[in-house]
Coordinates of C-alpha atoms in Angstrom, one line a residue:
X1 CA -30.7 -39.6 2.2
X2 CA -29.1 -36.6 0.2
X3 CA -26.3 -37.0 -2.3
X4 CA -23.0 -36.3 -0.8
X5 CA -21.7 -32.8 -2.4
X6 CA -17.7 -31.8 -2.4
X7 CA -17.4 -27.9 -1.4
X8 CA -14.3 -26.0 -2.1
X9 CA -14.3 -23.0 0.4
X10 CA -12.0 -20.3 -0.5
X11 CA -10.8 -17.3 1.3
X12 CA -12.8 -14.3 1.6
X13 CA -10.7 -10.9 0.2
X14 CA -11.0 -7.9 0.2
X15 CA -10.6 -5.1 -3.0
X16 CA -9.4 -6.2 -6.6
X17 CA -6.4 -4.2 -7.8
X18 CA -8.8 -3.6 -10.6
X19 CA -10.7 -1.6 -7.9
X20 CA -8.0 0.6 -7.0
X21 CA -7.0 1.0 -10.9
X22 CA -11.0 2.2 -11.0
X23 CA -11.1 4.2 -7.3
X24 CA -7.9 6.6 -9.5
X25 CA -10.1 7.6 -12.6
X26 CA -13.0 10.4 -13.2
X27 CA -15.5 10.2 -15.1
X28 CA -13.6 7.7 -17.7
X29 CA -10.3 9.7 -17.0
X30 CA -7.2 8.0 -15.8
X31 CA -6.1 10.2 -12.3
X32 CA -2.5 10.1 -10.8
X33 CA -1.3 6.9 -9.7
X34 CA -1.5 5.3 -6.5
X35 CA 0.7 6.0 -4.2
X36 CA 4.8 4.7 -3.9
X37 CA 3.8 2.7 -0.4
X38 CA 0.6 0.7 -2.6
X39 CA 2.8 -0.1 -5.8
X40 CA 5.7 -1.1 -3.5
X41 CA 3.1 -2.7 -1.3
X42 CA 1.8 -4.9 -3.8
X43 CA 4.8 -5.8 -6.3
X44 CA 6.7 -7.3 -2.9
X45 CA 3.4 -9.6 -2.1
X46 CA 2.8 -10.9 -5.7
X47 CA 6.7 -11.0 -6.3
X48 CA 6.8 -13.7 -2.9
X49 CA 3.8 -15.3 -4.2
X50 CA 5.3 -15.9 -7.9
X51 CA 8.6 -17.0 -6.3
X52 CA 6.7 -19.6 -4.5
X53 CA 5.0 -20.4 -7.4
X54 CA 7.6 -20.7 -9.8
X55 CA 10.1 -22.6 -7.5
X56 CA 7.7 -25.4 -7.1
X57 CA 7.7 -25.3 -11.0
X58 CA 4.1 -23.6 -11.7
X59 CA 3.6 -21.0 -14.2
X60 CA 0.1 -18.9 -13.4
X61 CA -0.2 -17.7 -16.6
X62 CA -3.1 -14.9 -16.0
X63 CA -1.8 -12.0 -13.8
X64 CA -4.3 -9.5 -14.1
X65 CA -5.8 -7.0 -12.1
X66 CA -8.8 -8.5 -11.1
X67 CA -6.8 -11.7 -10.1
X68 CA -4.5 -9.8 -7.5
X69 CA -6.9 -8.8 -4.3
X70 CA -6.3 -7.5 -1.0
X71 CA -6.5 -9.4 2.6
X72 CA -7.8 -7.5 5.1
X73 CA -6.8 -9.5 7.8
X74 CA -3.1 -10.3 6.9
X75 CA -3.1 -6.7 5.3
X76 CA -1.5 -7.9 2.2
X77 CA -2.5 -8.4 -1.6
X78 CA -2.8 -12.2 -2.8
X79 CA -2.9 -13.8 -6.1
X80 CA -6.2 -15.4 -7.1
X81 CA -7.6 -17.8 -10.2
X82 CA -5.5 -20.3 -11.3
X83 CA -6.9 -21.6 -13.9
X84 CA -5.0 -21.6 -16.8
X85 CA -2.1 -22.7 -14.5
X86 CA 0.5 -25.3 -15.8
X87 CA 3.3 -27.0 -14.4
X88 CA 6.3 -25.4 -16.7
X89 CA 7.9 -27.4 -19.3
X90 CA 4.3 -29.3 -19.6
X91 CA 1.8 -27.0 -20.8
X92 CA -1.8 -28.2 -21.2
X93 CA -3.6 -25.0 -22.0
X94 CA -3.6 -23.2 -25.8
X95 CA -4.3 -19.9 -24.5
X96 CA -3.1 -18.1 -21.4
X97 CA -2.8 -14.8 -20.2
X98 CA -5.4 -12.0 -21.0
X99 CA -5.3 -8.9 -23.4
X100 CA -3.2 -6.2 -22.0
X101 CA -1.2 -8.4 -20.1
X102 CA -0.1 -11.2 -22.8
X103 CA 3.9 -11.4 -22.8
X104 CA 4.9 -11.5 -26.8
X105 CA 5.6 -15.4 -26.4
X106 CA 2.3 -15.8 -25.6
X107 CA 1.0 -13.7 -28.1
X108 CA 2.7 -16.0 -30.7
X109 CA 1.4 -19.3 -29.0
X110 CA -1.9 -17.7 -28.9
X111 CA -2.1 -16.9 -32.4
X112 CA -0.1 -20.7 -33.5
X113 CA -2.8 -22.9 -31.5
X114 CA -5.4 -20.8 -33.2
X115 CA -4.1 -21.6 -36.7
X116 CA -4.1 -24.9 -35.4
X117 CA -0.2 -25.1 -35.5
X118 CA 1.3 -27.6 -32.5
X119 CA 4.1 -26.1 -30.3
X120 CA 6.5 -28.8 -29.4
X121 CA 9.2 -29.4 -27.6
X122 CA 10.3 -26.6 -25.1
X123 CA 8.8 -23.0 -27.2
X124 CA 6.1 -23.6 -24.9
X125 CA 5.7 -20.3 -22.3
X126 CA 7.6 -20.3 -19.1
X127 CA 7.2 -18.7 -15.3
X128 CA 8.9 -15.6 -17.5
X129 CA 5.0 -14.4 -19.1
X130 CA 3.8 -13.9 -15.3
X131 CA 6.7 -11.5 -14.8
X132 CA 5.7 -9.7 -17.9
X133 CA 1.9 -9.5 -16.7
X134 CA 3.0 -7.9 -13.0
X135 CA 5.3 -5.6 -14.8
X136 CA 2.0 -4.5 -16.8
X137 CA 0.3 -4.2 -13.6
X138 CA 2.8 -2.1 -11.6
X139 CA 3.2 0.0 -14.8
X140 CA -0.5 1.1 -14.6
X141 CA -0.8 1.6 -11.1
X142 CA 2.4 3.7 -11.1
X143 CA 0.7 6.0 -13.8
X144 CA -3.0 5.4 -12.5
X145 CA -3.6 4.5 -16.6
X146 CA -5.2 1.9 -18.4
X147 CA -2.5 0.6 -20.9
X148 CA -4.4 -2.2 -23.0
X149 CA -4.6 0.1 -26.1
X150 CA -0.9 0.9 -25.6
X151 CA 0.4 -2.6 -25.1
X152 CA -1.2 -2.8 -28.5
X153 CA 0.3 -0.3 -30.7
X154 CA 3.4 -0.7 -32.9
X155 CA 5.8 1.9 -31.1
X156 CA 4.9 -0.4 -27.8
X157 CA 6.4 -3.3 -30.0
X158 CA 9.4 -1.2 -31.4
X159 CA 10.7 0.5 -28.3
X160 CA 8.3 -0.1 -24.6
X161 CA 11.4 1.3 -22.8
X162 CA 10.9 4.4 -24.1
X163 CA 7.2 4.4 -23.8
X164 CA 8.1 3.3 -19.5
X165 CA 10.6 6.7 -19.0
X166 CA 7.7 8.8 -20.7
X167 CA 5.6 7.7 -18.1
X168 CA 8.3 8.1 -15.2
X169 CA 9.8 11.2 -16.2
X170 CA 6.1 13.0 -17.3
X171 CA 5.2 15.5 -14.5
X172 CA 1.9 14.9 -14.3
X173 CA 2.4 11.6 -12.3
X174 CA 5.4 11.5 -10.4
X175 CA 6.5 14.3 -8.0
X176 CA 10.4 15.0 -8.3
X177 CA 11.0 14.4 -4.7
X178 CA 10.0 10.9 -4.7
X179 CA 12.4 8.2 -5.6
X180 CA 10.9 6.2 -8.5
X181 CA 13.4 5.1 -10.3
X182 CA 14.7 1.9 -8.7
X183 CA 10.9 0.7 -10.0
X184 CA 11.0 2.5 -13.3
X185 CA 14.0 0.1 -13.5
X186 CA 12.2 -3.1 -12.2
X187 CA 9.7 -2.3 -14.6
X188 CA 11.8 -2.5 -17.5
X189 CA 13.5 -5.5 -16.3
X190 CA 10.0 -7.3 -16.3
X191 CA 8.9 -6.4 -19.7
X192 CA 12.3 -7.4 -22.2
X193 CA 10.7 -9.0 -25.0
X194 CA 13.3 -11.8 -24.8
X195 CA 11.7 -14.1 -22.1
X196 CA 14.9 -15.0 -21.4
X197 CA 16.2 -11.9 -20.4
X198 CA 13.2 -11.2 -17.8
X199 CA 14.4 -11.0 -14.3
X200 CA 12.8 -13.5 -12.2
X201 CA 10.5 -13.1 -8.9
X202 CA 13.0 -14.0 -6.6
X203 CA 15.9 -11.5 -8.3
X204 CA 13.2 -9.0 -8.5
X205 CA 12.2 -9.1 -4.9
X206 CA 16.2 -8.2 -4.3
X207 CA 15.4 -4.6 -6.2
X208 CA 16.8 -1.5 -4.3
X209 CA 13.1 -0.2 -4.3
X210 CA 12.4 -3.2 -1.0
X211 CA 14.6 -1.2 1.0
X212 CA 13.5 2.4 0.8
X213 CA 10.9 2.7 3.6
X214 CA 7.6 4.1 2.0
X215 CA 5.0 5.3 4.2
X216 CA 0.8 5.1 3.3
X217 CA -1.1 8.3 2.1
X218 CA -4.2 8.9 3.6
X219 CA -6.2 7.3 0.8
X220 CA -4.7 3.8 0.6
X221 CA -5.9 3.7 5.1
X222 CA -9.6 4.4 3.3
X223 CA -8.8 2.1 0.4
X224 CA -7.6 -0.6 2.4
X225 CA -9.5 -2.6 5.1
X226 CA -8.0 -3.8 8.2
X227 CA -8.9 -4.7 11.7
X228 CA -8.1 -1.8 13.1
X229 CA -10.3 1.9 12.5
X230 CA -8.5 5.3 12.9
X231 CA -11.3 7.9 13.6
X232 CA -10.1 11.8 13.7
X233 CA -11.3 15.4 13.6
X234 CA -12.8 14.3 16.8
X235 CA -10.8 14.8 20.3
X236 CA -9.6 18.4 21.5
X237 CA -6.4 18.6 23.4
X238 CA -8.7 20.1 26.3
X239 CA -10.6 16.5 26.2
X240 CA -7.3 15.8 26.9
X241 CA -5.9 17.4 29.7
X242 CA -9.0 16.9 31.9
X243 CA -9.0 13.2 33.3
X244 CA -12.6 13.6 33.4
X245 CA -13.6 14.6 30.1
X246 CA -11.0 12.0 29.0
X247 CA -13.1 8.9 30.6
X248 CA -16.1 10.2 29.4
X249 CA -14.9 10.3 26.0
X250 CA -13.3 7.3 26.1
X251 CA -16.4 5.4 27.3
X252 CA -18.6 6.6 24.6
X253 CA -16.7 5.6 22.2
X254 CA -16.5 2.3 23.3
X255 CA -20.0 2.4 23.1
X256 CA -20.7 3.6 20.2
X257 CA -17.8 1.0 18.3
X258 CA -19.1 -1.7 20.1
X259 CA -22.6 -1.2 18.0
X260 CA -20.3 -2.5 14.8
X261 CA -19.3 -5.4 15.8
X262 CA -16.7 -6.8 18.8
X263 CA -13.7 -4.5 20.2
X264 CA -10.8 -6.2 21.2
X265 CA -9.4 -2.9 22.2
X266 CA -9.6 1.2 21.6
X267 CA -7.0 3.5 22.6
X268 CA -6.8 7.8 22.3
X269 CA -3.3 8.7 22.9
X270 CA -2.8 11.9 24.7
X271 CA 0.7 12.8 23.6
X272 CA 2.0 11.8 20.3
X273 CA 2.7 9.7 18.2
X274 CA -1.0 9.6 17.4
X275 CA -2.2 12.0 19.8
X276 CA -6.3 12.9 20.0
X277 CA -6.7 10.3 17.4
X278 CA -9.1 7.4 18.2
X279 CA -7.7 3.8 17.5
X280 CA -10.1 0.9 17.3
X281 CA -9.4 -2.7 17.1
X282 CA -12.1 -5.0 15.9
X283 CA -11.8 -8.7 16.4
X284 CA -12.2 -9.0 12.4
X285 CA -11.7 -6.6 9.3
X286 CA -15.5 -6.9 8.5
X287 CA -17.1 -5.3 11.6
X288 CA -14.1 -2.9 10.9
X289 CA -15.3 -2.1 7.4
X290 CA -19.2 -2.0 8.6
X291 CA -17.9 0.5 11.1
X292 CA -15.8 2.5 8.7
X293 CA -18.9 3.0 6.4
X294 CA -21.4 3.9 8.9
X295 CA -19.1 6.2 11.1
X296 CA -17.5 8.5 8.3
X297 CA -19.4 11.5 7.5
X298 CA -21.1 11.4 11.1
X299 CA -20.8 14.3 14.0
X300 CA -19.5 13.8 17.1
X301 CA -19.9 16.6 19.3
X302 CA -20.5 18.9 17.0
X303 CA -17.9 17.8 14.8
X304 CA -17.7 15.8 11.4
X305 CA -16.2 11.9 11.8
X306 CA -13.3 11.1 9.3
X307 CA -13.0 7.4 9.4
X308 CA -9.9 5.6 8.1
X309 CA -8.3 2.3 8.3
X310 CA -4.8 1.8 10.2
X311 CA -1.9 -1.2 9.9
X312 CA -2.6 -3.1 13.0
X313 CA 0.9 -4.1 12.9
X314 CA 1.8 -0.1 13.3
X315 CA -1.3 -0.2 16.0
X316 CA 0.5 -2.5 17.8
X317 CA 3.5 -0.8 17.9
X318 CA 2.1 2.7 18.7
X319 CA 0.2 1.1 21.7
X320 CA 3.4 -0.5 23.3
X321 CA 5.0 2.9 22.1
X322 CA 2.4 5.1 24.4
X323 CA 3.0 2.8 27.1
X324 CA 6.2 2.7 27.5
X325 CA 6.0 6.6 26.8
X326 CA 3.3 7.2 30.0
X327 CA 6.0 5.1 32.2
X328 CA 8.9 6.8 31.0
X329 CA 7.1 9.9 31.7
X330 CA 6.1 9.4 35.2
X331 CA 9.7 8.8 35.7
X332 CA 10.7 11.9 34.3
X333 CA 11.9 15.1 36.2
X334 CA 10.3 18.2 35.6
X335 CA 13.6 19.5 34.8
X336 CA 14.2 16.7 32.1
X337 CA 10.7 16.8 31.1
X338 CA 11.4 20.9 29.6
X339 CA 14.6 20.3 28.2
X340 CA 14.4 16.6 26.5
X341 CA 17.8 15.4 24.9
X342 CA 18.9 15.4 21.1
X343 CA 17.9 12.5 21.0
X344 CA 14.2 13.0 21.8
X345 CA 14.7 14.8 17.7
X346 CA 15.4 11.6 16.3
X347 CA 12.7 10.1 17.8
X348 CA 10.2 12.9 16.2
X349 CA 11.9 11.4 12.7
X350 CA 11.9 8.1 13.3
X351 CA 7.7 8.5 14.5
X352 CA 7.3 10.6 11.7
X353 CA 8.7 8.5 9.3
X354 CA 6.6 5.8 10.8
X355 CA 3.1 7.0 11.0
X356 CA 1.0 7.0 8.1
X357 CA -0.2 9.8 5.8
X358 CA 0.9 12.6 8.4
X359 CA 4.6 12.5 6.9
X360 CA 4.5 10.6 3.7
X361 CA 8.1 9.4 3.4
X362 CA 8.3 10.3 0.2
X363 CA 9.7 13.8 1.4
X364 CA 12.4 13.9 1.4
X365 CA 14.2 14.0 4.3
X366 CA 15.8 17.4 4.1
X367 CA 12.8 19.3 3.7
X368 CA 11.5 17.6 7.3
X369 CA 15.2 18.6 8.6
X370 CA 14.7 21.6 7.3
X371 CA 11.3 22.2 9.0
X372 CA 12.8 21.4 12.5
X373 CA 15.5 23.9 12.0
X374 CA 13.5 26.5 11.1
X375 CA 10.7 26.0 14.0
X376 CA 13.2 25.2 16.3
X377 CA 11.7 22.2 17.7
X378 CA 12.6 20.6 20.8
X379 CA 9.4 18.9 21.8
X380 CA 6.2 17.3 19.8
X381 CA 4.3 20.3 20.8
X382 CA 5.5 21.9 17.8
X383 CA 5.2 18.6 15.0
X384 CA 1.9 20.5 13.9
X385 CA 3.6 22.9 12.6
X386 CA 6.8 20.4 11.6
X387 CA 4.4 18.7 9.4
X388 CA 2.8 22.0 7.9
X389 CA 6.5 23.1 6.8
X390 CA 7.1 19.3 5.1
X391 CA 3.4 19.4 3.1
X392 CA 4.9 23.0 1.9
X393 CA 8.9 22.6 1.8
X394 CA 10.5 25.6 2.0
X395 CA 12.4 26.9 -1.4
X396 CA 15.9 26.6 -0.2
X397 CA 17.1 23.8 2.5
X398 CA 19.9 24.2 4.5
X399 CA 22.8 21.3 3.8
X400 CA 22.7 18.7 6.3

């Protein structure tokens, strides 16, 4: 008979942060940052998974890049290796946290057990070194840099805040028009050199930056796996208009998705939000990503494949969105149909604001006002060229 074996069987994620911190440089040079919807993304799911943590008395003691990965299938970024966890207030590990993202405390406990010196009592390290390591984190992909070296130096030591609004207020990685500084803030908050001054995860997590409502760029749906595949530059509005054509379409690309693994369902909306774009939902995020790989760069009738990834929560939405739309439609009188209400205008915001990487939210929301005014739109037949005027906001906005 065999020897009886334990197994520990772990969750299978997705991309490191460390990734994503490597995806923004070229050749050895640090990019801009990721994007406001990412950094917001990710400091809300580590800041719930410290809170967690730290309420049931646990200190992780090794946030790091590497150790914060993505779920494709929840679609959110979890913390990994724990290690040189201790339960706070009865620390059995000498050294914690790694270089770059070691909290001063730390760095003196470090350099006391290596000289051999016992720490008694309560100056061991508490939950408040983990908020210093995320702040680290956010910090770098905010600017897109790696800040090891500069964690390092002596005017980190004298003054970091200073060294945090140089990075916030340089041009080079933050647009004016996006509203940073409710994380420039946060930031700050997480890296006092008093420990006990450090905000916690749970007053952190109550930061006005979890309220404004950030929307994807087109390179965090590549970046990101989910279940569901967005493929565009593919559909004409004429594939469109002919029920025919439509069916056709619509059964080859069944077809051809269902080479990739299992399709739970695919939709090509003819009106917006979404409209001549080709949503897939795969029954998991890995015949998603196998998809994603061997579909982008491919022609399709005569025309290049751009393949992304899209929130299946959003998918979900936009699905029950289209189908109430086609009812609502059918319902419609022709005389409604060519003069839709104000209100129809708020909707066009509210999709906008909504759908990923055609109107990143961080806008803002005069310039799209603006847009709307100046193309007069009362219909999506003319969000094209809403969406032209917001990439390229015009020099002076009317007040709203």
């Amino acid at each position: 008979m065999g020897v009886a074996t334990r197994c520990l069987l772990l969750e299978l994620l997705d991309v490191s942060v460390s990734d994503l911190l490597t995806s923004g440089t070229q050749g050895g040079r640090p990019q801009q940052g990721h994007s406001m919807w990412l950094v917001q993304h990710c400091a809300r799911d580590i800041l719930e998974a410290l809170a967690f943590l730290h309420r049931e008395g646990y200190v992780h003691a090794d946030l790091k890049p590497r150790n914060i990965l993505w779920s494709a299938d929840d679609e959110c970024f979890k913390l990994i290796d724990f290690g040189l966890s201790f339960k706070e207030g009865n620390q059995d590990v000498k050294y914690i946290q790694t270089d770059g993202y070691r909290a001063p405390e730390a760095e003196l406990q470090n350099s006391l057990a290596q000289a051999g010196v016992e720490v008694e009592g309560d100056s061991g390290c508490t939950s408040a070194v983990d908020m210093w390591g995320l702040g680290i984190i956010l910090l770098e992909m905010f600017s897109g840099m790696k800040l090891k070296e500069t964690v390092r130096s002596q005017k980190w030591k004298e003054n970091s805040a200073s060294i945090v609004d140089h990075l916030f207020a340089s041009n080079s990685v933050v647009c004016p028009a996006i509203p940073v500084y409710h994380l420039r803030d946060l930031i700050k908050s997480m890296l006092l050199n008093n420990p006990k001054q450090r905000c916690s995860a749970e007053t952190a997590l109550l930061s006005p930056l979890f309220s404004i409502p950030f929307a994807p760029h087109i390179e965090d749906l590549v970046l990101l796996p989910t279940p569901v595949l967005r493929l565009l530059n593919l559909i004409d509005d004429s594939h469109l208009h002919n029920e025919e054509e439509y069916e056709e379409i619509l059964e080859d690309m069944k077809e051809e998705c269902q080479k990739y693994g299992s399709v739970v369902s695919l939709l090509i909306p003819k009106e917006n939000p979404g409209k001549g774009q080709v949503f897939v939902e795969y029954a998991n995020s890995s015949d998603s990503k196998e998809a994603q790989r061997l579909l982008t760069g491919r022609t399709f009738d005569g025309k290049l494949v751009v393949a992304t990834f899209y929130p299946l929560s959003a998918y979900k939405r936009d699905m029950k969105s289209y189908s109430d739309g086609l009812t609502s439609s059918r319902s419609m009188s022709p005389s409604s149909r060519s003069s839709p209400p104000a209100a129809q205008i708020n909707g066009v915001l509210q999709w906008l604001s909504e759908s990923p990487d055609l109107y990143p939210i961080e806008r803002p929301w005069c310039c799209l006002k603006a847009a709307i005014h100046k193309s007069h739109a009362t219909n999506v037949k003319n969000l094209e060229q809403i969406c032209q005027e917001v990439r390229n906001p015009p020099n002076s906005v009317p007040s709203w």
